[in-house]
C-alpha positions as a printed Julia matrix, in Angstrom:
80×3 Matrix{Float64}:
  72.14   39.83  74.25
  73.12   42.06  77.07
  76.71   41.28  76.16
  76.41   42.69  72.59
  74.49   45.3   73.77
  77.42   46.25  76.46
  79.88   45.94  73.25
  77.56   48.07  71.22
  77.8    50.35  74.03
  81.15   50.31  74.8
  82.41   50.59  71.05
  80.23   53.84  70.59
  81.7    55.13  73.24
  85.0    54.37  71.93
  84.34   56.01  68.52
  83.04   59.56  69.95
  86.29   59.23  72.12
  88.35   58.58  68.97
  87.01   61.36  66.97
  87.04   63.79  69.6
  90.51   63.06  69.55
  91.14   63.55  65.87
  89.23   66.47  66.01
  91.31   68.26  68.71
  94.5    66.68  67.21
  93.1    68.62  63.93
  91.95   71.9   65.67
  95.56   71.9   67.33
  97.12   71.16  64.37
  95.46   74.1   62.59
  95.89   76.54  65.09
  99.78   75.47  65.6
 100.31   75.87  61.26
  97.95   79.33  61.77
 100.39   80.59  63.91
 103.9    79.6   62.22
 102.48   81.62  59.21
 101.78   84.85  60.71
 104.58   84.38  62.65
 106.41   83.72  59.04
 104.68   86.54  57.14
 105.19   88.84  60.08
 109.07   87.97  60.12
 109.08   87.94  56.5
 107.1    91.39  56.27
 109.28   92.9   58.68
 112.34   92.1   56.56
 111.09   93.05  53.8
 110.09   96.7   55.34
 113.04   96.7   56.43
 115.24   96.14  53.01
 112.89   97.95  51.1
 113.55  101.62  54.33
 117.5   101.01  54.17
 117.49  100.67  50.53
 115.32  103.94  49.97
 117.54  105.84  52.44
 120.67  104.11  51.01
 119.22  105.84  48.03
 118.07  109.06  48.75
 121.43  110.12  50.41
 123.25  109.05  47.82
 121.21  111.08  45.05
 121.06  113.97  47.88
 125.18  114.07  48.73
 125.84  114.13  44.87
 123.37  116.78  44.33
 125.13  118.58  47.15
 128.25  118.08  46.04
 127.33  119.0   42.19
 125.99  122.76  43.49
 129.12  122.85  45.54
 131.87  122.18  42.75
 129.42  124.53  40.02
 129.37  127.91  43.36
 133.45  126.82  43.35
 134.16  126.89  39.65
 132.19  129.64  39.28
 133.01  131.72  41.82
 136.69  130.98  40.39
């Protein structure tokens, strides 16, 4: 009897040991795939920021120089 009970015992205590391992092996788990993704949409938010600013300058100074250079040909053909 005492020797089942000692199994009993000893196979409990195996159990909460085995889930408290899954468990951290889980909560580690999430916490490593939490972080990759705001590491990823940080990254990926930066790059995109950072397309989208080079882009709109890209594109403002090239509307802004032909402007510029439209008023400065019309002053030069009329002032001819």
């Amino acid at each position: 009897y005492s020797c089942l009970k000692l199994r009993d015992h000893v196979y409990v205590q195996y159990s909460i040991f085995l889930y408290l391992t899954y468990f951290c092996v889980f909560v580690y788990l999430c916490i490593c795939v939490f972080v990759y993704l705001c590491i990823c949409v940080f990254v990926y938010l930066c790059i995109c920021v950072f397309v989208y600013l080079c882009i709109c300058v890209f594109v403002y100074l090239c509307i802004c120089v032909s402007v510029y250079l439209c008023i400065c040909v019309f002053v030069y053909l009329s002032s001819c």
